[in-house]
Amino acid sequence: AQKVTQAQTEISVVEKEDVTLDCVYETRDTTYYLFWYKQPPSGELVFLIRRNSFDEQNEISGRYSWNFQKSTSSFNFTITASQVVDSAVYFCALLRRAGSYQLTFGKGTKLSVIP
Amino acid sequence: GAGVSQSPSNKVTEKGKDVELRCDPISGHTALYWYRQSLGQGLEFLIYFQGNSAPDKSGLPSDRFSAERTGGSVSTLTIQRTQQEDSAVYLCASSSTSGGVAGELFFGEGSRLTVL
């Protein structure tokens, strides 16, 4: 069975603060993909990143960075110098490589950035 | 259009009625997914279509739910005899596959269903 846990239901930060969104996953597969999606108030989920289970290098994209640690089954997402436009619900997801390509989503973390 | 298109965007229905939700994926995308997003519950997988293969229906919550995909493109999700617990946002997504690896999913804006 696969499971994705986002323990933080809601987070509020003041603009320009850094914030880390936690994601812990469970899978018996040795090959899998991890994703982060952003869902702004408009409702449409936007893809942010995909990470292959064989690639544990951390990734940075502008103010966004991701820390993938297989040893702790975590794939955390950090926003540096947060902005009001970062306010959204963020979902972590797990995809099996084999079988049907069924994404398992966490329940999401609602981030509010206060000006 | 360039993105995934869903209709209707909002649907209010009475308990016991049937509803149909439509999804038009991105042209050329062979994979199509339906998810349900209930308040505070995250996204729940419903069904997955990949090309001409048999769909993965493992997420459909009951036999009142069905979906089809015609001609490998447009998909319709049908909910029969709707119940109040069916109220949710129904999201459709599509993706391309390359070398057997799924690309990222592109989501539509969803169809918000309210069952009174």
Coordinates of N, CA and C in Angstrom, one line a residue, chain A residues 33 35 37 39 42-45 47 50 91 95 97 100-108, chain B residues 33 35 37 40-43 45 48 56 58 91 97 100-105 107-109:
Chain A
Y33 N 8.1 7.8 -8.2 CA 8.3 9.2 -8.4 C 7.6 10.0 -7.3
F35 N 6.1 14.0 -6.3 CA 5.7 15.2 -7.0 C 5.3 16.2 -5.9
Y37 N 2.6 19.6 -6.0 CA 1.7 20.4 -6.8 C 1.2 21.5 -6.0
Q39 N -2.0 24.3 -5.5 CA -3.4 24.6 -5.9 C -3.7 26.0 -5.3
S42 N -7.7 29.7 -7.3 CA -8.5 29.5 -8.5 C -8.8 28.0 -8.7
G43 N -8.1 27.1 -8.0 CA -8.5 25.7 -8.0 C -7.7 24.8 -8.9
E44 N -7.0 25.3 -9.9 CA -6.3 24.4 -10.8 C -5.0 24.0 -10.2
L45 N -4.7 22.7 -10.1 CA -3.4 22.2 -9.6 C -2.3 22.5 -10.6
F47 N 1.7 21.7 -11.5 CA 2.8 20.9 -11.3 C 4.0 21.8 -10.9
R50 N 8.9 17.0 -10.2 CA 8.9 15.5 -10.2 C 10.3 15.0 -9.8
F91 N 0.3 20.1 -2.4 CA 0.1 18.7 -2.3 C 1.4 18.0 -2.7
L95 N 4.0 8.4 -7.1 CA 3.6 7.7 -8.3 C 4.4 6.4 -8.4
R97 N 6.0 3.5 -10.5 CA 6.5 3.4 -11.8 C 5.8 2.2 -12.6
S100 N -0.5 0.7 -13.1 CA -1.1 1.9 -13.6 C -0.5 3.1 -12.9
Y101 N -0.5 4.2 -13.6 CA 0.1 5.3 -13.1 C -0.8 6.1 -12.2
Q102 N -1.0 5.5 -11.0 CA -1.9 6.1 -10.1 C -1.2 6.9 -9.1
L103 N -1.5 8.2 -9.1 CA -0.9 9.1 -8.1 C -1.6 9.0 -6.8
T104 N -0.8 8.9 -5.7 CA -1.4 8.9 -4.3 C -1.0 10.3 -3.8
F105 N -2.0 11.1 -3.4 CA -1.8 12.4 -2.9 C -1.9 12.4 -1.4
G106 N -1.1 13.4 -0.8 CA -1.3 13.7 0.6 C -2.6 14.6 0.7
K107 N -2.9 14.9 1.9 CA -4.1 15.7 2.1 C -3.9 17.2 1.9
G108 N -2.7 17.6 1.7 CA -2.4 19.0 1.4 C -2.0 19.8 2.6
Chain B
Y33 N -7.1 10.9 -16.1 CA -7.4 10.5 -14.7 C -8.6 11.3 -14.2
Y35 N -10.1 12.4 -10.4 CA -9.9 12.5 -9.0 C -11.0 13.2 -8.4
Q37 N -12.0 15.7 -5.0 CA -11.4 16.4 -3.9 C -12.6 16.9 -3.0
G40 N -11.2 19.2 2.8 CA -10.3 18.8 3.9 C -9.9 17.3 3.7
Q41 N -10.2 16.7 2.6 CA -9.8 15.3 2.4 C -8.7 15.1 1.3
G42 N -8.2 16.1 0.7 CA -7.2 15.9 -0.3 C -7.8 15.3 -1.5
L43 N -7.0 14.7 -2.4 CA -7.4 14.2 -3.7 C -7.5 12.7 -3.6
F45 N -8.2 9.3 -5.8 CA -8.1 8.7 -7.1 C -9.4 8.0 -7.4
Y48 N -8.5 5.7 -14.0 CA -7.4 6.0 -14.9 C -7.6 5.3 -16.2
D56 N -8.2 1.5 -15.2 CA -8.0 1.1 -13.8 C -9.2 1.8 -13.0
S58 N -10.1 1.0 -9.9 CA -10.0 0.6 -8.5 C -10.4 1.7 -7.5
L91 N -12.0 16.4 -10.3 CA -10.9 16.9 -11.1 C -10.5 15.9 -12.2
T97 N 2.9 10.1 -22.0 CA 3.9 9.2 -21.5 C 5.1 9.1 -22.4
G100 N 7.7 5.1 -21.4 CA 7.1 4.3 -20.3 C 7.1 5.0 -19.0
V101 N 7.6 6.3 -19.0 CA 7.6 7.1 -17.7 C 6.5 8.1 -17.8
A102 N 5.6 8.2 -16.8 CA 4.5 9.2 -16.9 C 5.1 10.6 -16.7
G103 N 4.6 11.5 -17.5 CA 4.9 12.9 -17.3 C 4.1 13.5 -16.2
E104 N 4.3 14.7 -16.0 CA 3.5 15.3 -14.9 C 2.1 15.5 -15.4
L105 N 1.2 15.5 -14.5 CA -0.3 15.6 -14.8 C -0.7 17.0 -15.0
F107 N -3.9 19.3 -14.8 CA -5.2 19.3 -14.3 C -6.1 20.3 -14.9
G108 N -7.4 20.0 -15.0 CA -8.4 21.0 -15.3 C -8.8 21.7 -14.0
E109 N -9.8 22.7 -14.2 CA -10.2 23.5 -13.1 C -11.2 22.8 -12.2

